Coordinates of C-alpha atoms in Angstrom, one line a residue:
X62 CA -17.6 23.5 6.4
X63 CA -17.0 19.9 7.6
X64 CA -15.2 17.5 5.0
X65 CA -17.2 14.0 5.1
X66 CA -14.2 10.9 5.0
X67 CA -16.4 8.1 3.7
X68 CA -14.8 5.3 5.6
X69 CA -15.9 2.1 3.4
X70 CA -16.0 -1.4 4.9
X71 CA -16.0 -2.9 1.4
X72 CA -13.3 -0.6 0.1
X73 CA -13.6 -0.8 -3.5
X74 CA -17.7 -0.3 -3.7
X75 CA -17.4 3.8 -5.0
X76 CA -13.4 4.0 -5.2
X77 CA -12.4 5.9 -8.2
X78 CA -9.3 4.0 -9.6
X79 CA -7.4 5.2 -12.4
X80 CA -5.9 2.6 -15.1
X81 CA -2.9 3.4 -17.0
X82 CA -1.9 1.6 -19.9
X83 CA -0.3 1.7 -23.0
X84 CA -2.5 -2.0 -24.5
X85 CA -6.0 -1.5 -25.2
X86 CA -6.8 -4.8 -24.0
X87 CA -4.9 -5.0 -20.9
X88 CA -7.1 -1.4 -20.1
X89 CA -10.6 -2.8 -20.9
X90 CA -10.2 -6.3 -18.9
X91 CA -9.2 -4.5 -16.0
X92 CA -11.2 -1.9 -16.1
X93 CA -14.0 -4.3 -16.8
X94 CA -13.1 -6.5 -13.6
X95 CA -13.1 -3.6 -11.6
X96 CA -16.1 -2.2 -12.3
X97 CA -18.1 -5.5 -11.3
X98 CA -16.5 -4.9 -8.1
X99 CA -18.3 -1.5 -7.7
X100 CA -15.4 0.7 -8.7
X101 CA -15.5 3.9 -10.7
X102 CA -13.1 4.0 -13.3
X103 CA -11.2 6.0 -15.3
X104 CA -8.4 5.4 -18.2
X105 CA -5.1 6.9 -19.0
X106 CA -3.0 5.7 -22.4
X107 CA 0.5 6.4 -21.2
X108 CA 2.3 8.5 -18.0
X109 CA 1.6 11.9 -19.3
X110 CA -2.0 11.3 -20.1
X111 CA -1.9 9.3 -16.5
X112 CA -0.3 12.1 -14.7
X113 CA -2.7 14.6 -16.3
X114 CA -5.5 12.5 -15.5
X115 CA -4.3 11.8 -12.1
X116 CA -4.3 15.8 -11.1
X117 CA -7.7 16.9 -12.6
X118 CA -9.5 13.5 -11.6
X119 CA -7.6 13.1 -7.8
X120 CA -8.3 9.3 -8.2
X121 CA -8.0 6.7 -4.7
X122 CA -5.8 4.7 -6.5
X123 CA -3.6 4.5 -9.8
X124 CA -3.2 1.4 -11.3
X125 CA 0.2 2.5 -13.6
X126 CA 1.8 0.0 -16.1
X127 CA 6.1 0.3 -15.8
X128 CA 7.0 0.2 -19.6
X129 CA 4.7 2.2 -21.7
X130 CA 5.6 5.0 -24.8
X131 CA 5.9 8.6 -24.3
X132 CA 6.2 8.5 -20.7
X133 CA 7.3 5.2 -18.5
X134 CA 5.2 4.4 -15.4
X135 CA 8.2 5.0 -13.5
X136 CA 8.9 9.1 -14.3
X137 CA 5.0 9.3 -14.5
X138 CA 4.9 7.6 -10.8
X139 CA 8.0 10.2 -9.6
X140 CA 6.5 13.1 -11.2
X141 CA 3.3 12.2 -9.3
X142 CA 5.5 12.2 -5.7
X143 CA 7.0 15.0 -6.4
X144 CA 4.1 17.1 -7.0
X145 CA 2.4 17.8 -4.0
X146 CA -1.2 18.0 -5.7
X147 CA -0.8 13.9 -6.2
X148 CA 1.9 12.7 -4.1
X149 CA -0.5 11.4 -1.6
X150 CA -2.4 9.4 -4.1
X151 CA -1.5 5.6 -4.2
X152 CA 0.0 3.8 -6.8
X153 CA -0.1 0.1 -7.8
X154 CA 2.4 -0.9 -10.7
X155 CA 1.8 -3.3 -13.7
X156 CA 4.2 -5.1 -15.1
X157 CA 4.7 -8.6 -16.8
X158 CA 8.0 -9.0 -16.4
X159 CA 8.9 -7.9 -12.7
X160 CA 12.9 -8.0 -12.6
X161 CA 14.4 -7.2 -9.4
X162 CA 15.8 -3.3 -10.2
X163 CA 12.5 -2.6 -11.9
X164 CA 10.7 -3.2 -8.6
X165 CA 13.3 -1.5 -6.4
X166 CA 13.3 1.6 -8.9
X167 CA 9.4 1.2 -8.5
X168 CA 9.5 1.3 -4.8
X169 CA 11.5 4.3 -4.9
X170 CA 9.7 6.0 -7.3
X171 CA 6.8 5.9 -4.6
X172 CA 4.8 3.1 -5.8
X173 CA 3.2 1.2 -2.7
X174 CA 2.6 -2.2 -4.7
X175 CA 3.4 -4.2 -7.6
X176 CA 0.9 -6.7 -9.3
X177 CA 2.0 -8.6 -12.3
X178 CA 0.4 -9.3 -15.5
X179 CA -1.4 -11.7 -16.1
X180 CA -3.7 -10.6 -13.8
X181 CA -4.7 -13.0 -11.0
X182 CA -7.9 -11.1 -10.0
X183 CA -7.9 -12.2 -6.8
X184 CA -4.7 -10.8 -5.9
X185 CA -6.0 -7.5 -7.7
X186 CA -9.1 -7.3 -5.7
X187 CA -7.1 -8.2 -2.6
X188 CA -4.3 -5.5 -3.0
X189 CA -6.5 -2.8 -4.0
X190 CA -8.5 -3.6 -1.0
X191 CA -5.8 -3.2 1.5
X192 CA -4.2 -0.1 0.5
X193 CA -7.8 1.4 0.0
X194 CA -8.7 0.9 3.9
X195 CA -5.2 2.4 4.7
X196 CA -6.0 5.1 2.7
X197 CA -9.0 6.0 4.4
X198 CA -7.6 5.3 7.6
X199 CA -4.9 8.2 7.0
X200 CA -7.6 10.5 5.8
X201 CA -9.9 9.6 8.8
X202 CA -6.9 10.3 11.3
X203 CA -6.4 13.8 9.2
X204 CA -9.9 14.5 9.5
X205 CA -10.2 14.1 13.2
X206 CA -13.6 14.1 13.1
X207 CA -16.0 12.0 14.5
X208 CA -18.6 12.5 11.7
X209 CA -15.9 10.8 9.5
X210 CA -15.9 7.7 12.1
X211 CA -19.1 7.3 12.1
X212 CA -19.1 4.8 9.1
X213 CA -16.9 2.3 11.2
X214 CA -18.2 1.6 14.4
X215 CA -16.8 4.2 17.5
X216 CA -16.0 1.2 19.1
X217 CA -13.9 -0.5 16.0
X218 CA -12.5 2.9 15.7
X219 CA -11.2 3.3 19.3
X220 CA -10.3 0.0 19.8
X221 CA -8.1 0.2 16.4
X222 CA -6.3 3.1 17.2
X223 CA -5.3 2.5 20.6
X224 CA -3.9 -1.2 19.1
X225 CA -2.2 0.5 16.6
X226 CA -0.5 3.1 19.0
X227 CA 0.7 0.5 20.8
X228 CA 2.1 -1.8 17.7
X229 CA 3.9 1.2 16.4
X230 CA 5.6 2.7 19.4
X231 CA 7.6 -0.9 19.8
X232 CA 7.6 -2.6 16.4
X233 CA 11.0 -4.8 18.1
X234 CA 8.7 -6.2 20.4
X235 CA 6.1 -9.3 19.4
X236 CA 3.2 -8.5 21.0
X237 CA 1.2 -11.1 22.7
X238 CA -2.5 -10.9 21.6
X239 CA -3.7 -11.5 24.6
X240 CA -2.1 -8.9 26.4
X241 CA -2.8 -5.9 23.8
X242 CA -6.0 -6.8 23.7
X243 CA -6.4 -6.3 27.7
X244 CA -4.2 -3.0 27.4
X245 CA -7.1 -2.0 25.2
X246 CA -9.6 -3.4 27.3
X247 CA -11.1 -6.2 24.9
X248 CA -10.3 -9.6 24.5
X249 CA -8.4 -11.0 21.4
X250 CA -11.5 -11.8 19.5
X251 CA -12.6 -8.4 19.1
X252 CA -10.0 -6.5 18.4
X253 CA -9.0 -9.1 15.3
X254 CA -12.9 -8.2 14.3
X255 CA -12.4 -4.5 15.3
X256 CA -8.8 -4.6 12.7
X257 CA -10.6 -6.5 9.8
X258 CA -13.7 -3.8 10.0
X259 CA -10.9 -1.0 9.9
X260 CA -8.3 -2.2 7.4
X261 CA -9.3 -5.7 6.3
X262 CA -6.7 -7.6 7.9
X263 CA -6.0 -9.5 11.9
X264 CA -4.0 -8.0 13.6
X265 CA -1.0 -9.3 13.6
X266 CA -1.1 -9.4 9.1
X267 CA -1.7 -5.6 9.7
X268 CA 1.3 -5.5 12.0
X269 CA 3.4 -7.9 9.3
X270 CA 2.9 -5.1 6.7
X271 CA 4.0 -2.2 8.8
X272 CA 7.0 -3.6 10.0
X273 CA 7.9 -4.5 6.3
X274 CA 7.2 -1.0 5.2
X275 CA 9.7 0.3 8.1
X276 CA 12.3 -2.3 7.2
X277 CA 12.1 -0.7 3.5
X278 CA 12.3 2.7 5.1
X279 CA 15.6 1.9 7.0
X280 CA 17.0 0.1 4.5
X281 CA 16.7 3.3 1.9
X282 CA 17.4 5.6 3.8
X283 CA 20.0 4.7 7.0
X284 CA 23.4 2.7 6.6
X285 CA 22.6 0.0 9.2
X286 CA 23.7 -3.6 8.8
X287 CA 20.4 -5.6 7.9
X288 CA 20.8 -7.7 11.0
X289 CA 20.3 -4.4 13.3
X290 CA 17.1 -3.3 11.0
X291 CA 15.8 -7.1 11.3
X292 CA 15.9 -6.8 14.7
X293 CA 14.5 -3.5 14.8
X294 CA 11.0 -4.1 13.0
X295 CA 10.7 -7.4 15.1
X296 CA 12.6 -10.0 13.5
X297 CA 15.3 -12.5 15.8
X298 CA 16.5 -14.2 12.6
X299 CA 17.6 -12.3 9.8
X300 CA 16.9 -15.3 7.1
X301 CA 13.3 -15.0 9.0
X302 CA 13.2 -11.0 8.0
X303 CA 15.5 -11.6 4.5
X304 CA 12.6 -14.0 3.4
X305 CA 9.8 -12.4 4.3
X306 CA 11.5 -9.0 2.8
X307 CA 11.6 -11.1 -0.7
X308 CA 8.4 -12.7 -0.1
X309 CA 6.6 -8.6 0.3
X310 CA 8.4 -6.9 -2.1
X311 CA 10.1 -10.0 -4.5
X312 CA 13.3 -9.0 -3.9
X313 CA 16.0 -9.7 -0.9
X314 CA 17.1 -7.0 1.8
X315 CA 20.8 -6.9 0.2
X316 CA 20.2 -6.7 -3.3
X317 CA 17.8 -3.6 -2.5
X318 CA 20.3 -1.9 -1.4
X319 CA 22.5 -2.9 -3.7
X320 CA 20.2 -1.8 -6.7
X321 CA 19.0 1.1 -4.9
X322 CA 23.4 2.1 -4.6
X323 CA 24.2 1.9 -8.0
X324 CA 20.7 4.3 -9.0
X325 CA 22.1 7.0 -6.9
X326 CA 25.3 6.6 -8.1
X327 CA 24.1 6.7 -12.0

């Protein structure tokens, strides 16, 4: 039996989110926003009904407020990494008051985003969208089938793929557009269109975000100095890489590993 990946180029038309939050309120004006964008939607009250929820319903995406009763978003959004029914299921936190350890406890807890209350929809819509096409392309790669690429062009496909070979083997070097788009055998024009039909983003924003998500990577999990991890994810400067670390995750390259040193030691 073949497993259909519906690869969407509007990623939130059909996505099944689930919203979990402890205010009433908060719940219903999301979860009406969302579901003028075409979303399915589901609600959770606190992180055990969310968890709970999150294993029977197998959303796309949680949408998980941090400080809630009964269960926090934060041991809700471990729990759900740990498990390996819902680990691979994405999850966006809430929160209104975003302090620095919050959002490096939050990272490592295995939440992929943060968006902070009040909502700016935009930013919602925006967010969702880009780790929904990510998503699918991780499924589409697992699938390995080219019924499940059939939704984005072959071409799109292919010429995506072989970019994003190249960006990952070398993420030190800064490519020249020009020159990957030739190794590829397009021209710079279509392989930004090629990206944006994929994931939603040019090439070099989709680049931007996986070098930030390597930086976090070595900066969790490997002792070396933040020049040396600037310079490997592509960064000459490491004020360039410190603020555009702070400007991803709100919070500087140091003082993540600072906060992220005194967790493990608690």
């Amino acid at each position: 039996m073949t497993t259909r990946i519906t690869f969407k180029l509007d990623a939130l038309q059909g996505s099944r989110i689930l919203i979990v939050d402890d205010s009433e309120d908060e719940r219903m004006l999301l979860a009406t926003y969302l579901q003028n964008q075409g979303c399915r939607i589901y609600l959770a009250r606190d992180g055990l009904d969310g968890m709970h929820k999150s294993l029977m319903i197998q959303p796309d995406m949680v949408l998980m407020d941090v400080r809630m009763p009964v269960c926090d978003g934060l041991t809700a959004c471990r729990a759900m990494h740990n498990d390996p029914r819902t680990r691979d299921i994405p999850v966006i936190f809430l929160s209104a008051a975003v302090m620095p350890g919050e959002r490096v406890q939050g990272l490592l807890a295995g939440a992929v985003d943060y968006v902070s209350k009040p909502f700016d929809f935009e930013e919602v819509r925006l967010r969702l969208a880009v780790h929904l096409r990510e998503r699918s392309v991780v499924e589409l790669e697992r699938a390995g089938s080219s019924e499940a690429a059939a939704e984005v062009s072959n071409l799109d496909s292919i010429l995506f793929q072989s970019a994003r070979m190249h960006l990952l083997g070398s993420l030190a070097e800064t490519p020249d557009l020009q020159r990957l788009a030739c190794a590829v055998g397009t021209n710079r024009r279509r392989l930004n269109a090629a990206f944006r039909n994929c994931v939603g983003t040019t090439v070099f924003e989709y680049l931007r975000e996986e070098r930030m998500k390597e930086a976090r990577r070595l900066l969790a999990s490997t002792q070396l100095e933040i020049q040396v991890i600037a310079m490997e994810v592509g960064y000459t400067s490491g004020a360039n890489f410190a603020t555009a670390f702070k400007d991803r995750f709100g919070i500087s390259p140091s003082r993540f590993r600072q906060v992220r040193a005194v967790r493990r030691q608690a």
